[in-house]
Amino acid sequence: MTELGVVRRAIHRADRASVDRLAGFGVATVHEAMGRVGLMQPYMRPIYPGASVSGAAVTVLLHPGDNWMMHVAAEQIQPGDVVVAAITAECTDGYFGDLLATSFMARGARALIIDAGVRDVRTLTEMGFPVWSKCVSAKGTVKATLGSVNIPVVCAGALVHPGDAIVADDDGVVVVPAAWAEKTAAAAAAREANEGEKREKLASGVLGLDMYKMREPLAKAGLKYID
Amino acid sequence: MTELGVVRRAIHRADRASVDRLAGFGVATVHEAMGRVGLMQPYMRPIYPGASVSGAAVTVLLHPGDNWMMHVAAEQIQPGDVVVAAITAECTDGYFGDLLATSFMARGARALIIDAGVRDVRTLTEMGFPVWSKCVSAKGTVKATLGSVNIPVVCAGALVHPGDAIVADDDGVVVVPAAWAEKTAAAAAAREANEGEKREKLASGVLGLDMYKMREPLAKAGLKYID
Amino acid sequence: MTELGVVRRAIHRADRASVDRLAGFGVATVHEAMGRVGLMQPYMRPIYPGASVSGAAVTVLLHPGDNWMMHVAAEQIQPGDVVVAAITAECTDGYFGDLLATSFMARGARALIIDAGVRDVRTLTEMGFPVWSKCVSAKGTVKATLGSVNIPVVCAGALVHPGDAIVADDDGVVVVPAAWAEKTAAAAAAREANEGEKREKLASGVLGLDMYKMREPLAKAGLKYID
Amino acid sequence: MTELGVVRRAIHRADRASVDRLAGFGVATVHEAMGRVGLMQPYMRPIYPGASVSGAAVTVLLHPGDNWMMHVAAEQIQPGDVVVAAITAECTDGYFGDLLATSFMARGARALIIDAGVRDVRTLTEMGFPVWSKCVSAKGTVKATLGSVNIPVVCAGALVHPGDAIVADDDGVVVVPAAWAEKTAAAAAAREANEGEKREKLASGVLGLDMYKMREPLAKAGLKYID
Amino acid sequence: MTELGVVRRAIHRADRASVDRLAGFGVATVHEAMGRVGLMQPYMRPIYPGASVSGAAVTVLLHPGDNWMMHVAAEQIQPGDVVVAAITAECTDGYFGDLLATSFMARGARALIIDAGVRDVRTLTEMGFPVWSKCVSAKGTVKATLGSVNIPVVCAGALVHPGDAIVADDDGVVVVPAAWAEKTAAAAAAREANEGEKREKLASGVLGLDMYKMREPLAKAGLKYID
Amino acid sequence: MTELGVVRRAIHRADRASVDRLAGFGVATVHEAMGRVGLMQPYMRPIYPGASVSGAAVTVLLHPGDNWMMHVAAEQIQPGDVVVAAITAECTDGYFGDLLATSFMARGARALIIDAGVRDVRTLTEMGFPVWSKCVSAKGTVKATLGSVNIPVVCAGALVHPGDAIVADDDGVVVVPAAWAEKTAAAAAAREANEGEKREKLASGVLGLDMYKMREPLAKAGLKYID
């Protein structure tokens, strides 16, 4: 349940080795490996192309136009974490810039995922601190109202518990429940192993129609060819 | 955690008396009484004005363009329930029309909340079955893939557990965790009791500036009057 | 092919009797009867609830901010027609108000479908002239550039040929190719006949799960019930 | 220039008689009479149909999620005013409900125009207090940061100076600079006088093509008729 | 007319030499040369900057969340083709990734244009297979329902017949009807020849006002200069 | 007040030295230094990353789909200016391409800010002429109706007077009133001086909680830590 004014210090982080493996598979494969759940909405975009990260979620719930809790969240970051910021209502303000990024990096954070705006994007790009956000906005925020840190939040349509594994790349952001990290990494690995062979066949000109044996079910479903 | 292909039959519904009281306070008051959390995004609109309902949530998770699980959900409805339908990705299809509404009403459902489209809205209006949805669309759906019923879902930005209290009116839709239903109803009642007196004062011309004693804090914050 | 500066006077209108029947089935049923194609995007909304029309399409292609061709289209209207207005680029201007509506009504038009804005909506409501549009806007337009009348146009995502049957109600707008009007009306009638019986069963408490014999395929697809 | 923390008490209101006349012409006609400038964006919609108002603007600039200045604005309202609320960044929160409406009505306000959300819309409808807003949202706001009252603001894309005439109806909202109120009312009256005769002609079947003598310029522009 | 469950094998492709020339002119010039029709909506963006292609259209119509027909389309690709994918309703799912791209490239496809989402964008970028899409999404799709291949489709607001010439670059995507490819290429070449001289003049400081002889028509239209 | 058909030749430009300094601070810092007003909406994005400019505003008001006044504006450009283009209604057309850019550059313009579309973006990138726009569109415009040059305009939600200082970079676009340019540059410089020290502390691991002395006010506001 969503409680305001609360910071949970002791959270259970997803198994580190599994989390670290997940980045290598990429968001699309991890999402498939999970059974196609847990994806954030596609409006979440990286501020620069090519970043690919995974980490355990430190969550923060903020109010529109107020980033006070970002500083509270900073203290809860452990090396390898990814901060996931949700807002209690739609907002495009720039909650995060180069100063906070400096602090987050000093604490060992790998990335920020925020369902709002971010600023100083050129500097963040130079610093190599990746952010996935709804938009870019120079609009700053005040520090006046309490939110919470490390409670379950809904970010860009996905439920995130503190400690969940977050995987983010150019395809978007996916959330893997902490308890599923290991089996998801295994499933993703199996999926990937399988893909190399398929890729080779397709590259050689074999059609998916034949490789996946689709011709019969398509005919059965009624597909007609016309010349 | 979001699992596909699962129907939970035994859910814990929020206390019925409390749920029933909540509709009377309205969404805005309930949302305030909860501490301003749990509100669905404002794009969720009723198909006709004036409807005001509360009920226990039966949740359903669907895939884009596929309403198969709606029929599975129908069986889980008990009198007084509100069905909450989430989709695994953005979709505007019309998942629900007058036939399903007939079935839902026969089961005792009070309303549907759906983060997608609805159709037959004129007939639904005549039937008096209220729906809060993202849009209206005549586009039908197929029945081909499994989702789940009565698992936690994210609907229009809000986390809904099966059994949670749902309150919906012209101002939108709010989710009250089942365990909070009673205390939220109490807090809403207290809030409302308090409002009658305020309303009278304001109607008589007393300013909020004076009633809420804001002049001093405003001056302290630096507000300047210019003639 | 889209040609500018052209007015086609001789168009083949869909069979009048079939067109007239279509309104009675409603957009959702007609769309199903056609095999789920031809629907305009769901952002097309009526300016007042309860209108339900069908008619043969007189098409007009306009430029952003320019309604000159509306007057050219007026002359091509025959009693029972519905004017379908497409714009060469996204635009929210109010291309149509009470004067044009007076003219269209005098010509026998039943409605306007426009992928842009409309104004004087209160007066149009009083006149009983229904419009489905992308938005309402008081912004008027100039009369400076040529478009075309009665050429194929894309309106709100749907291809419309002059003479096609247009059906519009509270669920949206669907386009029935002229050559399909008769068989679509027949298919819609069959569909509707079928629905009365279903509705009765569902109202009596029979579940769709049983009526549509879904339990077996659901089990086969792997659906699990948990208590 | 936009200054924060300032309340201007002495503002020059547009001539009352002219302001009062403007509502009668409607937004579309007033906008035309002004030369097609000053219109707010079409996403501004009334909370109920049929309202039609005009009044002198009391402006207020607010921060995202903070309605403190609404109470400051209330004191500056004089009978016949319309409050125009702008936000420093995009926000959908519900800044205004039935308590503030009670206060605004007691002060003589005729309406609220707000580039954000509003709540208690059913009660506001029953009270007959019209609001034009970007959306409806039950989400309340805090009272923590200073904005300003009666400074020039940009609301839904339109520049509004305190004292400007505001006209709002089902077609949207238009801003008439205070100094233009009288001549705009005159121009609108002239326009309207002119429309009655046109309407009659069009109703009798005369085409705009002939009434506006468009055939020659259309031919000159290259319009071709095809049979 | 839109028929589902159909694959047309024999299509008439636009003249290859003309199609190949079109890419060199760029989308903006080709669109002008066609008389400003046939442009897809501006939300269609390339997954990486700098790509510039033209080709004959192989069209495919898909359902929301279902990419089965992509495999059927693959077989219809001939070297030099561009696949154009339309969806029967709005959808943001990722219909296309690196495996399908491998297959499309093996068949000789030059690009994909899709009115939905795409995934594996980093790998696609490395492969040099350009895609213009509505969005990027890691969300996969099922293979359950029939659409069609090589029927006329509406993609991002533009009508595309199989065989039409498609031109796409950083400015967007334009459709040239097959029968117009040659004359459009000629018109574009003439336009371009004309532009070099203009560019030189403007670079030397000559104003468009003088080069296009606009001063007189502007004065005639009533333009006033104020010092 | 917004007047159409007017070109103001004599405008008061913000102090050149101050304007030139502003680019160095960046949009986010300048916006803070101004007290968080004057920011354009975040949908305004640069056509290529890394551009950073400041200049005095030459404003132009255009109609949907009509760029005639762009040529009139070109003549009013002085070296160091930034052209700010507003449209009287929402429009996505491509008002500006490489020819106009050649002309603007020849006149000494540093950038274009336009609340609509732009085209030839690849060529503009090669030319190094930065544009901040709402979108990219190949759709050209006509030259038929009068707007104005160097009148106050509302562009992407911000009020711009001719001569105001415009600052634009990857974070967006901010408007500094001409009379504020000097003091804003001074305030921005003070802000920046202050940031270096903060950055060092944060990089060394000091928390914002301690550096900004937030622990006490947070506790006072009721923040609770849970283990």
CSV table of N, CA and C in Angstrom, one decimal, chain F residues 45-141:
chain,number,residue,atom,x,y,z
F,45,ARG,N,11.9,20.6,-29.1
F,45,ARG,CA,13.1,19.8,-29.1
F,45,ARG,C,14.0,20.2,-30.3
F,46,PRO,N,15.4,20.2,-30.0
F,46,PRO,CA,16.3,20.5,-31.1
F,46,PRO,C,16.4,19.5,-32.2
F,47,ILE,N,16.7,19.9,-33.4
F,47,ILE,CA,16.7,18.9,-34.5
F,47,ILE,C,18.0,18.1,-34.4
F,48,TYR,N,19.0,18.6,-33.7
F,48,TYR,CA,20.2,17.7,-33.5
F,48,TYR,C,20.7,18.1,-32.1
F,49,PRO,N,21.4,17.1,-31.4
F,49,PRO,CA,21.8,17.4,-30.1
F,49,PRO,C,23.1,18.2,-30.0
F,50,GLY,N,23.3,18.9,-28.9
F,50,GLY,CA,24.6,19.6,-28.7
F,50,GLY,C,24.5,21.1,-29.1
F,51,ALA,N,23.5,21.6,-29.8
F,51,ALA,CA,23.4,23.0,-30.1
F,51,ALA,C,23.1,23.8,-28.8
F,52,SER,N,23.7,25.0,-28.7
F,52,SER,CA,23.5,25.8,-27.6
F,52,SER,C,23.6,27.3,-28.1
F,53,VAL,N,22.5,28.0,-28.0
F,53,VAL,CA,22.6,29.4,-28.6
F,53,VAL,C,21.9,30.4,-27.7
F,54,SER,N,22.2,31.7,-27.9
F,54,SER,CA,21.4,32.7,-27.4
F,54,SER,C,21.3,33.8,-28.4
F,55,GLY,N,20.3,34.7,-28.3
F,55,GLY,CA,20.2,35.7,-29.3
F,55,GLY,C,18.9,36.6,-29.0
F,56,ALA,N,18.8,37.7,-29.7
F,56,ALA,CA,17.7,38.6,-29.5
F,56,ALA,C,16.6,38.1,-30.4
F,57,ALA,N,15.3,38.1,-29.9
F,57,ALA,CA,14.2,37.6,-30.7
F,57,ALA,C,13.7,38.5,-31.8
F,58,VAL,N,13.6,38.0,-33.0
F,58,VAL,CA,12.8,38.5,-34.0
F,58,VAL,C,11.5,37.6,-34.0
F,59,THR,N,10.4,38.2,-33.8
F,59,THR,CA,9.2,37.3,-33.7
F,59,THR,C,8.4,37.3,-35.0
F,60,VAL,N,7.7,36.2,-35.2
F,60,VAL,CA,6.8,36.2,-36.4
F,60,VAL,C,5.6,35.4,-36.1
F,61,LEU,N,4.4,35.9,-36.5
F,61,LEU,CA,3.2,35.2,-36.2
F,61,LEU,C,2.7,34.7,-37.6
F,62,LEU,N,2.4,33.4,-37.7
F,62,LEU,CA,2.0,32.8,-38.9
F,62,LEU,C,0.7,32.1,-38.8
F,63,HIS,N,0.0,31.8,-39.9
F,63,HIS,CA,-1.2,31.1,-39.9
F,63,HIS,C,-0.9,29.6,-40.2
F,64,PRO,N,-1.9,28.7,-39.8
F,64,PRO,CA,-1.7,27.3,-40.1
F,64,PRO,C,-1.4,27.0,-41.6
F,65,GLY,N,-0.3,26.4,-41.9
F,65,GLY,CA,-0.1,26.0,-43.3
F,65,GLY,C,0.4,27.1,-44.2
F,66,ASP,N,0.9,28.2,-43.7
F,66,ASP,CA,1.2,29.4,-44.5
F,66,ASP,C,2.5,30.0,-43.9
F,67,ASN,N,3.6,30.0,-44.7
F,67,ASN,CA,4.8,30.6,-44.2
F,67,ASN,C,5.3,31.9,-44.9
F,68,TRP,N,4.3,32.6,-45.5
F,68,TRP,CA,4.6,33.8,-46.2
F,68,TRP,C,5.4,34.8,-45.4
F,69,MET,N,5.0,34.9,-44.1
F,69,MET,CA,5.7,35.9,-43.3
F,69,MET,C,7.1,35.6,-42.9
F,70,MET,N,7.5,34.3,-43.1
F,70,MET,CA,8.9,34.0,-42.9
F,70,MET,C,9.9,34.8,-43.7
F,71,HIS,N,9.4,35.1,-44.9
F,71,HIS,CA,10.3,35.9,-45.9
F,71,HIS,C,10.3,37.3,-45.4
F,72,VAL,N,9.2,37.8,-44.9
F,72,VAL,CA,9.1,39.2,-44.4
F,72,VAL,C,10.0,39.3,-43.1
F,73,ALA,N,10.0,38.2,-42.3
F,73,ALA,CA,10.8,38.2,-41.1
F,73,ALA,C,12.3,38.2,-41.5
F,74,ALA,N,12.7,37.5,-42.5
F,74,ALA,CA,14.1,37.4,-42.9
F,74,ALA,C,14.8,38.8,-43.0
F,75,GLU,N,14.0,39.7,-43.6
F,75,GLU,CA,14.6,41.1,-43.8
F,75,GLU,C,14.8,41.8,-42.4
F,76,GLN,N,14.1,41.4,-41.4
F,76,GLN,CA,14.3,42.1,-40.1
F,76,GLN,C,15.4,41.5,-39.2
F,77,ILE,N,16.0,40.4,-39.7
F,77,ILE,CA,17.0,39.8,-38.9
F,77,ILE,C,18.3,40.6,-38.9
F,78,GLN,N,18.9,40.8,-37.8
F,78,GLN,CA,20.3,41.4,-37.7
F,78,GLN,C,21.2,40.3,-37.1
F,79,PRO,N,22.5,40.4,-37.4
F,79,PRO,CA,23.4,39.4,-36.9
F,79,PRO,C,23.2,39.2,-35.4
F,80,GLY,N,23.1,38.0,-35.0
F,80,GLY,CA,23.0,37.6,-33.5
F,80,GLY,C,21.5,37.4,-33.1
F,81,ASP,N,20.6,37.5,-34.1
F,81,ASP,CA,19.2,37.3,-33.7
F,81,ASP,C,18.8,35.8,-33.8
F,82,VAL,N,17.7,35.6,-33.1
F,82,VAL,CA,17.1,34.2,-33.1
F,82,VAL,C,15.6,34.5,-33.5
F,83,VAL,N,15.2,33.8,-34.5
F,83,VAL,CA,13.8,34.0,-35.0
F,83,VAL,C,12.9,33.1,-34.2
F,84,VAL,N,11.8,33.7,-33.7
F,84,VAL,CA,10.8,32.9,-32.9
F,84,VAL,C,9.5,32.9,-33.7
F,85,ALA,N,9.0,31.8,-34.1
F,85,ALA,CA,7.8,31.7,-34.9
F,85,ALA,C,6.7,31.0,-34.2
F,86,ALA,N,5.6,31.8,-34.1
F,86,ALA,CA,4.3,31.3,-33.4
F,86,ALA,C,3.3,31.1,-34.5
F,87,ILE,N,2.3,30.2,-34.3
F,87,ILE,CA,1.3,29.9,-35.2
F,87,ILE,C,-0.1,30.3,-34.5
F,88,THR,N,-1.0,30.8,-35.3
F,88,THR,CA,-2.3,31.2,-34.7
F,88,THR,C,-3.2,30.0,-34.2
F,89,ALA,N,-2.8,28.8,-34.7
F,89,ALA,CA,-3.5,27.6,-34.2
F,89,ALA,C,-2.5,26.4,-34.4
F,90,GLU,N,-2.8,25.3,-33.7
F,90,GLU,CA,-1.9,24.2,-33.7
F,90,GLU,C,-1.7,23.7,-35.1
F,91,CYS,N,-0.4,23.5,-35.5
F,91,CYS,CA,-0.1,23.0,-36.9
F,91,CYS,C,1.2,22.3,-36.8
F,92,THR,N,1.3,21.2,-37.6
F,92,THR,CA,2.6,20.4,-37.7
F,92,THR,C,3.3,20.6,-39.0
F,93,ASP,N,2.8,21.5,-39.9
F,93,ASP,CA,3.5,21.6,-41.2
F,93,ASP,C,4.9,22.0,-41.1
F,94,GLY,N,5.7,21.7,-42.1
F,94,GLY,CA,7.1,22.1,-42.2
F,94,GLY,C,7.3,23.4,-42.8
F,95,TYR,N,7.3,24.5,-41.9
F,95,TYR,CA,7.3,25.9,-42.4
F,95,TYR,C,8.7,26.3,-42.9
F,96,PHE,N,9.7,25.5,-42.6
F,96,PHE,CA,11.1,26.0,-42.8
F,96,PHE,C,12.0,24.9,-43.3
F,97,GLY,N,12.8,25.2,-44.3
F,97,GLY,CA,13.7,24.2,-44.8
F,97,GLY,C,15.1,24.8,-45.2
F,98,ASP,N,15.8,24.2,-46.0
F,98,ASP,CA,17.2,24.6,-46.2
F,98,ASP,C,17.3,25.9,-47.0
F,99,LEU,N,16.4,26.3,-47.8
F,99,LEU,CA,16.5,27.5,-48.6
F,99,LEU,C,16.3,28.7,-47.6
F,100,LEU,N,15.2,28.7,-46.8
F,100,LEU,CA,15.0,29.7,-45.8
F,100,LEU,C,16.2,29.8,-44.8
F,101,ALA,N,16.7,28.6,-44.5
F,101,ALA,CA,17.9,28.6,-43.5
F,101,ALA,C,19.1,29.3,-44.2
F,102,THR,N,19.3,29.1,-45.5
F,102,THR,CA,20.4,29.7,-46.2
F,102,THR,C,20.2,31.3,-46.1
F,103,SER,N,19.0,31.7,-46.3
F,103,SER,CA,18.7,33.1,-46.2
F,103,SER,C,18.9,33.6,-44.8
F,104,PHE,N,18.4,32.9,-43.8
F,104,PHE,CA,18.5,33.4,-42.4
F,104,PHE,C,20.0,33.4,-42.0
F,105,MET,N,20.7,32.4,-42.4
F,105,MET,CA,22.2,32.4,-42.0
F,105,MET,C,22.9,33.6,-42.7
F,106,ALA,N,22.5,33.9,-43.9
F,106,ALA,CA,23.1,35.0,-44.6
F,106,ALA,C,22.9,36.3,-43.9
F,107,ARG,N,21.7,36.4,-43.2
F,107,ARG,CA,21.3,37.6,-42.5
F,107,ARG,C,22.0,37.6,-41.1
F,108,GLY,N,22.6,36.5,-40.7
F,108,GLY,CA,23.2,36.5,-39.4
F,108,GLY,C,22.4,35.8,-38.3
F,109,ALA,N,21.3,35.2,-38.6
F,109,ALA,CA,20.5,34.5,-37.6
F,109,ALA,C,21.2,33.4,-37.0
F,110,ARG,N,21.0,33.1,-35.7
F,110,ARG,CA,21.7,32.1,-35.0
F,110,ARG,C,20.9,30.8,-34.9
F,111,ALA,N,19.5,30.9,-35.0
F,111,ALA,CA,18.7,29.8,-34.8
F,111,ALA,C,17.2,30.1,-35.1
F,112,LEU,N,16.4,29.1,-35.2
F,112,LEU,CA,15.0,29.3,-35.4
F,112,LEU,C,14.3,28.5,-34.2
F,113,ILE,N,13.3,29.2,-33.6
F,113,ILE,CA,12.5,28.5,-32.6
F,113,ILE,C,11.1,28.5,-33.2
F,114,ILE,N,10.4,27.4,-33.5
F,114,ILE,CA,9.2,27.4,-34.1
F,114,ILE,C,8.2,26.4,-33.5
F,115,ASP,N,7.0,26.9,-33.2
F,115,ASP,CA,5.9,26.0,-32.6
F,115,ASP,C,5.1,25.3,-33.7
F,116,ALA,N,5.9,24.6,-34.5
F,116,ALA,CA,5.3,23.8,-35.6
F,116,ALA,C,6.4,22.9,-36.1
F,117,GLY,N,6.3,22.5,-37.4
F,117,GLY,CA,7.3,21.6,-38.0
F,117,GLY,C,8.4,22.3,-38.8
F,118,VAL,N,9.4,21.5,-39.1
F,118,VAL,CA,10.5,22.0,-39.8
F,118,VAL,C,10.9,20.8,-40.8
F,119,ARG,N,11.6,21.1,-41.9
F,119,ARG,CA,12.0,20.0,-42.8
F,119,ARG,C,13.4,20.2,-43.3
F,120,ASP,N,13.9,19.3,-44.1
F,120,ASP,CA,15.3,19.3,-44.6
F,120,ASP,C,16.2,19.2,-43.4
F,121,VAL,N,15.8,18.5,-42.4
F,121,VAL,CA,16.6,18.5,-41.1
F,121,VAL,C,18.0,17.9,-41.3
F,122,ARG,N,18.2,17.0,-42.2
F,122,ARG,CA,19.5,16.5,-42.4
F,122,ARG,C,20.4,17.6,-43.0
F,123,THR,N,19.9,18.3,-44.0
F,123,THR,CA,20.7,19.4,-44.5
F,123,THR,C,20.9,20.5,-43.5
F,124,LEU,N,19.9,20.9,-42.7
F,124,LEU,CA,20.1,21.9,-41.7
F,124,LEU,C,21.2,21.5,-40.7
F,125,THR,N,21.2,20.2,-40.4
F,125,THR,CA,22.2,19.7,-39.5
F,125,THR,C,23.6,19.8,-40.1
F,126,GLU,N,23.7,19.5,-41.4
F,126,GLU,CA,25.0,19.7,-42.1
F,126,GLU,C,25.4,21.1,-42.1
F,127,MET,N,24.4,22.0,-42.3
F,127,MET,CA,24.7,23.5,-42.4
F,127,MET,C,25.0,24.0,-41.0
F,128,GLY,N,24.7,23.3,-39.9
F,128,GLY,CA,24.9,23.7,-38.6
F,128,GLY,C,24.0,24.9,-38.2
F,129,PHE,N,22.8,24.8,-38.8
F,129,PHE,CA,21.8,25.8,-38.4
F,129,PHE,C,20.7,25.2,-37.4
F,130,PRO,N,20.8,25.5,-36.1
F,130,PRO,CA,20.0,24.8,-35.2
F,130,PRO,C,18.5,25.3,-35.2
F,131,VAL,N,17.6,24.3,-35.0
F,131,VAL,CA,16.2,24.7,-35.0
F,131,VAL,C,15.6,23.9,-33.8
F,132,TRP,N,14.8,24.6,-33.0
F,132,TRP,CA,14.0,23.9,-31.9
F,132,TRP,C,12.5,24.0,-32.4
F,133,SER,N,11.9,22.8,-32.5
F,133,SER,CA,10.6,22.8,-33.1
F,133,SER,C,9.7,21.8,-32.4
F,134,LYS,N,8.4,21.8,-32.7
F,134,LYS,CA,7.4,20.9,-32.2
F,134,LYS,C,7.5,19.5,-32.8
F,135,CYS,N,7.9,19.5,-34.1
F,135,CYS,CA,8.0,18.3,-34.8
F,135,CYS,C,8.8,18.5,-36.1
F,136,VAL,N,9.0,17.4,-36.8
F,136,VAL,CA,9.7,17.4,-38.1
F,136,VAL,C,8.6,17.0,-39.1
F,137,SER,N,8.4,17.7,-40.2
F,137,SER,CA,7.4,17.4,-41.2
F,137,SER,C,7.9,17.9,-42.6
F,138,ALA,N,7.8,17.0,-43.6
F,138,ALA,CA,8.1,17.3,-44.9
F,138,ALA,C,7.0,18.2,-45.6
F,139,LYS,N,5.9,18.3,-44.9
F,139,LYS,CA,4.8,19.0,-45.5
F,139,LYS,C,5.1,20.5,-45.7
F,140,GLY,N,5.0,21.0,-46.9
F,140,GLY,CA,5.3,22.4,-47.2
F,140,GLY,C,4.1,23.3,-46.9
F,141,THR,N,4.2,24.6,-47.1
F,141,THR,CA,3.2,25.5,-46.8
F,141,THR,C,2.9,26.5,-48.0
